[in-house]
Coordinates of C-alpha atoms and ligand atoms in Angstrom, one line a residue:
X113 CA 156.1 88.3 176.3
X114 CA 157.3 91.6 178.2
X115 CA 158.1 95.2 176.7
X116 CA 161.6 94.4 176.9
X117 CA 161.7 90.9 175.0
X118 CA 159.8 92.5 172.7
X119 CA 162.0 95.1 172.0
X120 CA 165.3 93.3 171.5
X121 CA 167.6 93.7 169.0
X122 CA 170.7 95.5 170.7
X123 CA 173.9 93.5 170.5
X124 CA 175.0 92.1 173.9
X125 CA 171.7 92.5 175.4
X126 CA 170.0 89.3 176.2
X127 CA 166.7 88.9 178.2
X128 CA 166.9 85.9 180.0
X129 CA 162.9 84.5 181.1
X130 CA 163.8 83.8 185.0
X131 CA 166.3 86.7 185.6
X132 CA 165.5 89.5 183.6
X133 CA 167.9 91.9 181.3
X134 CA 171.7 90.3 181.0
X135 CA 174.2 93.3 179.5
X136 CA 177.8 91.9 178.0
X137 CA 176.7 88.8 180.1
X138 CA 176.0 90.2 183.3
X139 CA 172.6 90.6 184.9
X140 CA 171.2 94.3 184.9
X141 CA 170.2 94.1 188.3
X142 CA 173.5 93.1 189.9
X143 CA 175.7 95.7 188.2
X144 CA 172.9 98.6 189.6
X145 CA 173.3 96.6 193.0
X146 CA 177.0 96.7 192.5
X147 CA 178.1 100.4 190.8
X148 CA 174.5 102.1 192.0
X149 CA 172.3 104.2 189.4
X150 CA 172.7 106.0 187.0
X151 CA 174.9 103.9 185.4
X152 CA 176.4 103.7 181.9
X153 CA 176.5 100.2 181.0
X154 CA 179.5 99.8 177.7
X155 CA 179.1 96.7 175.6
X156 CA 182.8 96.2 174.9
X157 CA 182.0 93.6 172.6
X158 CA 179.8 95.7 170.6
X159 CA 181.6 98.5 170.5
X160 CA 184.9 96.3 169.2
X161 CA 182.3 94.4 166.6
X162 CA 181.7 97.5 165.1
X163 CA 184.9 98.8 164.9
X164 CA 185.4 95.7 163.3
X165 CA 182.5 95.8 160.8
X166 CA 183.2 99.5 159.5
X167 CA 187.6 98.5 158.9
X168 CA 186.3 95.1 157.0
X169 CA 183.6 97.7 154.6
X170 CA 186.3 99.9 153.9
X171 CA 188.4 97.7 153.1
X172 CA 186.2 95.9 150.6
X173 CA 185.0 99.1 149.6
X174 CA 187.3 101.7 149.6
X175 CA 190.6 99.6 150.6
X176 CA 192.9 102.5 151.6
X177 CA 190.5 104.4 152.9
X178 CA 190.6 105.4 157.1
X179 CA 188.0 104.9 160.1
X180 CA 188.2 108.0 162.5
X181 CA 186.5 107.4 165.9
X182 CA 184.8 110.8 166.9
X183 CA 185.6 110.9 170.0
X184 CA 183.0 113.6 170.9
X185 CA 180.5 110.6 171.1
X186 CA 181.7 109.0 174.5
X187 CA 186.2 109.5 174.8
X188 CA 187.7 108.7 177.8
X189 CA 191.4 106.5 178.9
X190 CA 190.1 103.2 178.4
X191 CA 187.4 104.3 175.2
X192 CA 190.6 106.1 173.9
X193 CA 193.0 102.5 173.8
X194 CA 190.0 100.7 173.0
X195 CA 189.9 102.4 169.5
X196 CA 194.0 102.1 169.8
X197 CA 193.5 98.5 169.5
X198 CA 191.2 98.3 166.9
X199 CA 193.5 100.1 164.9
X200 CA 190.8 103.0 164.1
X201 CA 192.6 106.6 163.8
X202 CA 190.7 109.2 166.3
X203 CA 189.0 112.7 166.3
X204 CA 189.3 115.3 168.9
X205 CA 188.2 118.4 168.7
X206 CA 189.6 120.3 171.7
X207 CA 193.1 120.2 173.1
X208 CA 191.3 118.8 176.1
X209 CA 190.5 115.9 173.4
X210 CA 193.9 115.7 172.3
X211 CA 195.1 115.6 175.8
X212 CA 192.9 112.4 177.3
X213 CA 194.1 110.3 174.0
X214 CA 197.6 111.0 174.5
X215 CA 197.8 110.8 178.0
X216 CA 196.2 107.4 177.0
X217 CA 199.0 106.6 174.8
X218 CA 196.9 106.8 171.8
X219 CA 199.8 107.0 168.4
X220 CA 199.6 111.1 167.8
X221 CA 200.3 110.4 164.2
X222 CA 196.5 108.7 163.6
X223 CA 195.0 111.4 165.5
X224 CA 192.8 113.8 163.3
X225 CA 192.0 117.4 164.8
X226 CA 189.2 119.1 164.4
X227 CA 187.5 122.2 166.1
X228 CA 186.1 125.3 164.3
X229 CA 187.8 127.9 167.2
X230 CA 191.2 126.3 167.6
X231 CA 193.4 128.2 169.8
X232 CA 197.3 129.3 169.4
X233 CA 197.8 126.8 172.2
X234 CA 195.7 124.1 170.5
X235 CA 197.4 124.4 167.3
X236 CA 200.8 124.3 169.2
X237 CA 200.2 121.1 171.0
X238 CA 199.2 119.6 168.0
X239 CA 202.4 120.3 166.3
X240 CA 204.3 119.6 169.0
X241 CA 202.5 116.2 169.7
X242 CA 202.9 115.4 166.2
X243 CA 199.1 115.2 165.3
X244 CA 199.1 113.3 162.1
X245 CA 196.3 115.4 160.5
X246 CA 194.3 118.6 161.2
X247 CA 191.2 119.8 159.7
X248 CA 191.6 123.7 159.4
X249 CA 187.8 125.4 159.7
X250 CA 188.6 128.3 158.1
X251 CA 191.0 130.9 156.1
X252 CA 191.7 132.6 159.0
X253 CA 192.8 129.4 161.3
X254 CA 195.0 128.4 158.0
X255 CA 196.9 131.8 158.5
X256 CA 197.3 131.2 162.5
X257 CA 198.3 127.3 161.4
X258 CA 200.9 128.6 158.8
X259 CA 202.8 131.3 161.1
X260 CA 202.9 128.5 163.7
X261 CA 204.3 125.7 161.9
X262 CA 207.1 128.3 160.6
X263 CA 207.6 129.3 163.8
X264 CA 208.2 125.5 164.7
X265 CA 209.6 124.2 161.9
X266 CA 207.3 121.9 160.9
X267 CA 204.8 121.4 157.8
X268 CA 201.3 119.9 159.1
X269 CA 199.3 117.5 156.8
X270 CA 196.3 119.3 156.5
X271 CA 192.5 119.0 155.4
X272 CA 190.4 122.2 154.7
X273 CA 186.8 122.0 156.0
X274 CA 184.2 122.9 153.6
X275 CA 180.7 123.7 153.7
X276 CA 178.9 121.1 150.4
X277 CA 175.3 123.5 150.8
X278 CA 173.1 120.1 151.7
X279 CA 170.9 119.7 154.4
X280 CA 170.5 116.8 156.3
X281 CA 167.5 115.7 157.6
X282 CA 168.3 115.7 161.1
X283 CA 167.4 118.1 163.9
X284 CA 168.9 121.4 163.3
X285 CA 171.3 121.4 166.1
X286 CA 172.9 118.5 164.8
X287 CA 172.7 119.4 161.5
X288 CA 176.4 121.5 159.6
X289 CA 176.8 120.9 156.0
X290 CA 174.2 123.7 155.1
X291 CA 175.1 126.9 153.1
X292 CA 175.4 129.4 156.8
X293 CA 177.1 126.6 158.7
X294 CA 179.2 127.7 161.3
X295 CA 181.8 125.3 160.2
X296 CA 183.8 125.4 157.4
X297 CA 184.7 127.5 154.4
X298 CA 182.1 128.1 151.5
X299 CA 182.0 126.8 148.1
X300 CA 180.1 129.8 147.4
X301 CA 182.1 133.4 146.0
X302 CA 185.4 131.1 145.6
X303 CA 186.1 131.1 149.5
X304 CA 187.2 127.2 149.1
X305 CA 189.3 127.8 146.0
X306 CA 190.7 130.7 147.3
X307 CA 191.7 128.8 150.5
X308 CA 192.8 125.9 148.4
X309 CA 195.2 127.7 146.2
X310 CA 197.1 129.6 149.3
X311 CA 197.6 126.2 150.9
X312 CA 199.0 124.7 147.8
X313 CA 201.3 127.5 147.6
X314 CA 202.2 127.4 150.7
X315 CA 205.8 125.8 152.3
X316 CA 204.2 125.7 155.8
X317 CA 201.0 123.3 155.3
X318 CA 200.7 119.9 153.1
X319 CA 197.2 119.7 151.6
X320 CA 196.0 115.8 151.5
X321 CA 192.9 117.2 150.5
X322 CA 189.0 118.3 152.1
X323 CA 186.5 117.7 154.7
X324 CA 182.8 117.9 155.1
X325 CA 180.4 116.7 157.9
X326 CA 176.4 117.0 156.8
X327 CA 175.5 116.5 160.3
X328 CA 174.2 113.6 162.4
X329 CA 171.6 110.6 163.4
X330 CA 171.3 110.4 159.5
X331 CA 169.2 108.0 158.4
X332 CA 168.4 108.5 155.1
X333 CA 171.6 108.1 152.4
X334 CA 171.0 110.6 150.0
X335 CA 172.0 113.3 151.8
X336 CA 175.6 111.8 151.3
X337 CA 175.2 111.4 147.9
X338 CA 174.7 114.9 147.0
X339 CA 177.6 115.7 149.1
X340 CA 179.8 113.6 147.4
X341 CA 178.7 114.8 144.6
X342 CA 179.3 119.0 145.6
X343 CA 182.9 117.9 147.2
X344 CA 184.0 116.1 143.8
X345 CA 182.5 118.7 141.8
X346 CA 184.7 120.7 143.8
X347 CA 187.6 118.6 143.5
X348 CA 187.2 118.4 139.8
X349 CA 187.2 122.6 139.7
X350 CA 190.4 122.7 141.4
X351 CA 192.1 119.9 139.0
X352 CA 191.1 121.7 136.2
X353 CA 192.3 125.2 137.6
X354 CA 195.4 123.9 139.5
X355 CA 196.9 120.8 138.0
X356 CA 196.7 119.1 141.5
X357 CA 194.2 116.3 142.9
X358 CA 193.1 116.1 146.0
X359 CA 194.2 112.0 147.4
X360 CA 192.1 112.4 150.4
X361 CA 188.0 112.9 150.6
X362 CA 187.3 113.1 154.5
X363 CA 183.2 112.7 154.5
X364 CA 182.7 113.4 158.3
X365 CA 180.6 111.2 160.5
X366 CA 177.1 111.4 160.9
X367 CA 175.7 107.8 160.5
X368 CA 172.0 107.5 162.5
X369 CA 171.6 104.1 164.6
X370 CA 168.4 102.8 165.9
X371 CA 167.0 104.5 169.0
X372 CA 163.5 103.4 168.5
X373 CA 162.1 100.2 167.0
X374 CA 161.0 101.9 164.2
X375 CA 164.0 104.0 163.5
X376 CA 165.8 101.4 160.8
X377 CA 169.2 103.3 160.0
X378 CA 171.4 101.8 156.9
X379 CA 173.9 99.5 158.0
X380 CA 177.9 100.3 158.6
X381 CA 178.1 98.0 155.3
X382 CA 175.9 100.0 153.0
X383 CA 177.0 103.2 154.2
X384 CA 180.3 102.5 153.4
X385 CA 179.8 101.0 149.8
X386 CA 176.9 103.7 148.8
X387 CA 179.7 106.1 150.0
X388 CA 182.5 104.5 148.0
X389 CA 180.7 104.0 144.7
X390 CA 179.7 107.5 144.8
X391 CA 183.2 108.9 145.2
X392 CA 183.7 106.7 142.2
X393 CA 181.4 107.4 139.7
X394 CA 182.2 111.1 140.9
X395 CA 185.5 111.0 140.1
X396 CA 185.0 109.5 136.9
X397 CA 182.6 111.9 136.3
X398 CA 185.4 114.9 137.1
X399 CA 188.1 112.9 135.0
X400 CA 190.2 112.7 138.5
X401 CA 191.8 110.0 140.0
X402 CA 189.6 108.7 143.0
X403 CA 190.3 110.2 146.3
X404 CA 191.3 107.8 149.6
X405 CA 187.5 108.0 151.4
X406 CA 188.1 108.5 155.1
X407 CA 185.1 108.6 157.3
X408 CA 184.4 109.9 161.2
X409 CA 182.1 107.8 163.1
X410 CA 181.1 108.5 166.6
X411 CA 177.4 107.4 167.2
X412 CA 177.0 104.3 165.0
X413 CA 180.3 103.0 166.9
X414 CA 179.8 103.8 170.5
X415 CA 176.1 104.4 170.6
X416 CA 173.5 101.0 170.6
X417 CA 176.6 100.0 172.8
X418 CA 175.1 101.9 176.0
X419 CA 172.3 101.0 177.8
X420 CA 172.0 103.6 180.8
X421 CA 170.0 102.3 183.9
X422 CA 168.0 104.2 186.4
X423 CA 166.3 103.8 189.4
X424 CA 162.7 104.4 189.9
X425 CA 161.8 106.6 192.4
X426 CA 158.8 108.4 193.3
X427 CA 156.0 107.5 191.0
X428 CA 152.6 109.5 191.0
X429 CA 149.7 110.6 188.7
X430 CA 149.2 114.0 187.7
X431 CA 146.1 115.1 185.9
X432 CA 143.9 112.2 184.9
X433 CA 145.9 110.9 182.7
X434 CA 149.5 111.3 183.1
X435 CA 151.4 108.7 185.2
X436 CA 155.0 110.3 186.3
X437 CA 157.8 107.3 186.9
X438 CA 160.7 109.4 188.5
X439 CA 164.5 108.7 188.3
X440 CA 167.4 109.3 189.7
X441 CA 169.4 110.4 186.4
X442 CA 167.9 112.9 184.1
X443 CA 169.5 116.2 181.6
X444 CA 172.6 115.8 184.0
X445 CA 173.4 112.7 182.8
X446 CA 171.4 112.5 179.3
X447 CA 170.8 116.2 178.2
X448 CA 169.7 115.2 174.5
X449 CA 165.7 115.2 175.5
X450 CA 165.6 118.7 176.2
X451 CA 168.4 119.4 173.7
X452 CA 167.0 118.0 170.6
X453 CA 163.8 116.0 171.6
X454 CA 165.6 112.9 170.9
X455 CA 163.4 110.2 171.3
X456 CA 164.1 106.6 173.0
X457 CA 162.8 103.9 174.5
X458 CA 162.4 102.5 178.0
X459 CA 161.8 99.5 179.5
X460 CA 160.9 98.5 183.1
X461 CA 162.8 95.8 185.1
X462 CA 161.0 94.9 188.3
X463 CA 162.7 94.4 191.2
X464 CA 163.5 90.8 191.9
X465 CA 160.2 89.0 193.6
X466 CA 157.9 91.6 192.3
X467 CA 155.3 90.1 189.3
X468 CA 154.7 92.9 186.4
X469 CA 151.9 94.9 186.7
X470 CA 149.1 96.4 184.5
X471 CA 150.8 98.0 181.3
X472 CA 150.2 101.7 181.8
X473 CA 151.5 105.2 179.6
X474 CA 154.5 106.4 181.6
X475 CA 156.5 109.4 181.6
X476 CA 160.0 108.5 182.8
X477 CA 160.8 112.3 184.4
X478 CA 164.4 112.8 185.3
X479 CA 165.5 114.8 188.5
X480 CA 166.3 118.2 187.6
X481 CA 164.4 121.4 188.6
X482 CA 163.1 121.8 184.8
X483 CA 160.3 121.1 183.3
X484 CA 161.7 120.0 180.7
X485 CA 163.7 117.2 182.5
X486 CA 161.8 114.4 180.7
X487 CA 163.7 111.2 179.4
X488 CA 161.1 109.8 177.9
X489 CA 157.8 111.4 177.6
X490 CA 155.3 108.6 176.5
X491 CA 155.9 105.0 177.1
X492 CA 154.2 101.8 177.8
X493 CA 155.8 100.1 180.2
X494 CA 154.2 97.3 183.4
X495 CA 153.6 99.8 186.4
X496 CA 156.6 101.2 187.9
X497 CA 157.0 101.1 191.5
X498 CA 159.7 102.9 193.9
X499 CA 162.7 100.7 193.4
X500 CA 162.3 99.2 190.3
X501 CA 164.9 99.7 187.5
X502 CA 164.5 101.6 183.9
X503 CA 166.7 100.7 181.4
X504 CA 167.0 103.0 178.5
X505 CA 169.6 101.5 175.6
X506 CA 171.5 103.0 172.8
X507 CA 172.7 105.5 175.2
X508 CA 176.5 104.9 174.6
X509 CA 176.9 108.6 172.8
X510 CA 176.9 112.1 173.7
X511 CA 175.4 111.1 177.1
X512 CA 178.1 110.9 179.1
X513 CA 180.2 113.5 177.2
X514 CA 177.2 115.9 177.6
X515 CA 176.7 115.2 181.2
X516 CA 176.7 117.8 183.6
X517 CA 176.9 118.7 187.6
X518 CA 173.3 121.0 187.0
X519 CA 171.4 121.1 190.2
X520 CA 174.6 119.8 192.0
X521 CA 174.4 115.7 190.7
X522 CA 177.3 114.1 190.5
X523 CA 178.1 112.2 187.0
X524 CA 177.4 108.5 186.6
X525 CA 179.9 106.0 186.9
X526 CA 181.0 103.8 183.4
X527 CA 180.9 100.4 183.1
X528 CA 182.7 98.0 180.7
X529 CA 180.8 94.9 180.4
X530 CA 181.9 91.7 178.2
X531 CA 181.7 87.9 178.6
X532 CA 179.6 88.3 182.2
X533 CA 182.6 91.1 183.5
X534 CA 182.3 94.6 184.7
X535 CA 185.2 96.7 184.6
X536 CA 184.2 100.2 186.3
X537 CA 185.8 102.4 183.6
X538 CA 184.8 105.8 184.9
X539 CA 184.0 106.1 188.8
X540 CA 180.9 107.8 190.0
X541 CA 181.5 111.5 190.7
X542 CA 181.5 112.0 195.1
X543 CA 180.2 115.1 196.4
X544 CA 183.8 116.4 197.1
X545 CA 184.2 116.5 193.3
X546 CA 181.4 119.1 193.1
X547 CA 183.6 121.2 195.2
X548 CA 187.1 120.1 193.9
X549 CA 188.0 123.4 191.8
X550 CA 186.3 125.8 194.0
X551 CA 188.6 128.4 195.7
X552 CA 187.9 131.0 198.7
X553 CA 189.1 134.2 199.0
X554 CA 190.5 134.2 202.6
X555 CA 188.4 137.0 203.7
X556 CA 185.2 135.3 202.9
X557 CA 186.1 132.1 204.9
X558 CA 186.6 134.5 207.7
X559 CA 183.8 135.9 207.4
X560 CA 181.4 133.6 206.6
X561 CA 180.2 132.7 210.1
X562 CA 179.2 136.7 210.6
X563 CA 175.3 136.8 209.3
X564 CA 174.7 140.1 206.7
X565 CA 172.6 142.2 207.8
X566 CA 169.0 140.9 206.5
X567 CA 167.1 143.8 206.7
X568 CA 168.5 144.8 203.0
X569 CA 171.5 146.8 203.1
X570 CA 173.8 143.6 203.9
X571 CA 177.7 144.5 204.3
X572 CA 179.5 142.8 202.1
X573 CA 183.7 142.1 202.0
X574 CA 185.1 142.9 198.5
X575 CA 188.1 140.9 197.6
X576 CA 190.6 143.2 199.3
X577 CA 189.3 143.1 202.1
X578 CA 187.7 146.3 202.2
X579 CA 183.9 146.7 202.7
X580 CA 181.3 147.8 200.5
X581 CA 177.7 148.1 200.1
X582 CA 175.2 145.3 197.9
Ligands
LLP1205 N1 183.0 114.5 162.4 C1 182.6 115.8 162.7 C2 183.4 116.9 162.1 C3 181.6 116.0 163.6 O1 181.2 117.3 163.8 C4 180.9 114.9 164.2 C5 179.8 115.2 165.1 C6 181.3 113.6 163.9 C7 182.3 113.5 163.0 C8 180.6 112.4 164.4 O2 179.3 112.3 164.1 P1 178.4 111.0 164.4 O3 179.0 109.9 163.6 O4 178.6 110.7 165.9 O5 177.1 111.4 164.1 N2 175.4 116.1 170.5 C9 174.6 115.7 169.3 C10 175.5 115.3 168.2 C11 176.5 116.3 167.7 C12 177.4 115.8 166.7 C13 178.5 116.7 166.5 N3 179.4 116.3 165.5 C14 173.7 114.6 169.7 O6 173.6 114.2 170.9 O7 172.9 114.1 168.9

């Protein structure tokens, strides 16, 4: 049995004995022959099952309740009227967010905005757009967000942000519902109820009620717990000081999903009923009436989705002991190695007509000038050879949407795959994209076939025109 049947598990992934890996039905091999490497293979099957899954648990569980794709995980046209379809509501966080789901035609009025720094023009779009929810970060935003919707006219459904004071056990990158969170407002020194009472009062915003986000790759469910239990506390303050219940409970995203065999995160399911019970016996507990749960998935929808595939290049041994299997992707297109040590797994798929080699420990390096351009440090895997493929799956989020052009490499294309059909959903980035925004002052087009003097004291144009010493 090889590495890879061993490691099954993924939805829409199949290992078939004669031809190798099969994604959504079509063989791994074809689609790199077909769209090149790297490539960013989308189960859409999986990604629509679990869509599926979490609107079936909430309704069980929390009927009422809402599902709000994050869209930071993977969003683009065809991801953003995928989650139209499924009849999921959707997160942006930028006006950049805002403007790829409606330029999709995604319905404005089940988009919910976030973003800790929203701008004037942000905030305007959304008003304009209709957004049907916004999640103000702080007091100050709730000021800008007031003196804009009386400006317009308007009287935006609101959330307010807050910080519950529980750490997640997550890397601390990804990590935001501690007590000096750059997001939200405190429950500490009455921030929250001081924020809570102006936008009751006010004529400009309607409160539905709060937000929090604990972080993210959670995978353990009692951090949730005690922030449903420090938001309904808080809820229960505010009905006893106010008179008014909050009918909305927004408990962020943050669900884990399994990277590595052993990583064995809880399922959409229990997630969803552990949540919903809580906000239960918690509002029972306050004497309120129990909020509508909504909840922000990105990861646990979009991520065991994606299985990225590289091409082996140049493989060599370094030291005694250390067996480098190089790629032609690496932090350009998956920047969470270096960025949080995330951990995954790889497998090889020989090229067809080759037999598997010895199992050896490989490090699968990517192709950047760094160091620290490692995809996966240790890994047992049959002996890579130059052409070979490596497969690396649950790569669907916060690859793509971290991707960069770093030492000048175009982005990967995106593939749709279902029932043994690729749909290229995302082209491959061409060198002329790398140069598509640049601009050139005229002057230094004309100059640019006059050599500086190398000696040290090269004339240089300024702008104008003029010239000036480096
Ligand atoms: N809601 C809010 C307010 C968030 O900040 C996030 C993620 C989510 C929902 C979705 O969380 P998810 O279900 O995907 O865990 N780049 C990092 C992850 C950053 C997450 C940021 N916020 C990574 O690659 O692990």
């Amino acid at each position: 049995m090889s590495a890879v049947q061993e490691a099954f598990g993924y939805g829409e992934q199949e290992w078939r004995p004669q031809e190798g890996l099969y994604l959504g039905g079509c063989s791994a091999w074809e689609l790199a022959d077909q769209f090149g490497t790297p490539l960013l293979v989308l189960a859409e099957s999986e990604i629509r099952s679990r869509c599926r899954r979490y609107r079936r648990a909430m309704e069980s569980y929390a009927p009422g309740g809402r599902v709000i794709y994050a869209g930071k995980a993977f969003l683009n046209t065809a991801m953003a009227l995928l989650i139209a379809q499924e009849g999921l509501c959707l997160d942006v966080v930028s006006g950049g967010e805002l403007y790829i789901a409606l330029n999709a035609g995604f319905p404005p009025e089940r988009v919910v905005m976030h973003g800790n720094n929203k701008t004037p023009e942000e905030l305007s779009d959304a008003l304009e757009h209709g957004v049907g929810t916004l999640v103000v970060d702080n007091f100050p935003e709730l000021l800008l967000l007031e003196d804009l919707a009386r400006s317009k006219g308007k009287r935006p459904a609101i959330l307010l942000r807050l910080i519950p004071g529980v750490e997640a056990h997550t890397h601390e990158y990804i990590r935001t519902g501690q007590a000096d969170s750059k997001f939200g407002i405190s429950l500490e020194q009455g921030q929250a109820m001081a924020a809570t009472r102006h936008a009751l009062a006010s004529l400009h915003v309607q409160l539905l009620g709060f937000h929090c986000h604990i972080g993210s790759q959670i995978l353990a469910l009692d951090a949730y717990l005690m922030a449903v239990e420090a938001m309904m506390d808080f809820i229960g303050q505010v009905a006893r000081a106010t008179g008014w219940t909050a009918s909305v409970l927004d408990m962020g995203g943050g669900l884990g999903i399994r990277y590595l065999p052993e990583d064995t995160p809880p399922s959409i399911e229990t997630y969803l009923q552990t949540l919903a019970e809580a906000v239960r016996a918690q509002a029972r507990r306050q004497g309120v009436p129990v909020p509508r749960l909504w909840v922000e998935p990105g990861r646990s929808i979009v991520g065991e989705a994606g299985t990225a595939l590289y091409r082996v290049g140049s493989v060599k041994e370094a030291g005694r002991r250390r067996l480098y299997a190089a790629v032609d992707g690496g932090m350009t297109d998956n920047p969470r190695v270096a960025l949080y040590q995330a951990r995954y797994q790889a497998w090889l798929l020989k090229a067809p007509g080759r037999r598997p080699g010895a199992v050896r420990d490989v490090t699968v390096a990517g192709h950047c000038c760094e160091s620290g351009d490692i995809l996966v440090p240790h890994v047992r895997m049959s002996e890579p050879e130059r052409g070979d493929l490596v497969a690396i799956p649950a790569s669907g989020a916060y690859q793509y949407a971290m991707s960069s052009n770093y030492n000048g490499y175009p982005r990967p294309a995106v593939v749709l795959v279902r029932d043994g059909r690729a749909m290229l959903i995302a082209r491959r980035e061409a060198y002329p994209d790398l140069v598509r925004l640049d601009l050139v002052p005229p002057d230094l087009r004309q100059r640019a076939s006059e050599p500086a003097d190398q000696t040290g004291s090269a004339a240089v144009a300024s702008l104008d025109g003029t010239k000036g010493e480096a």
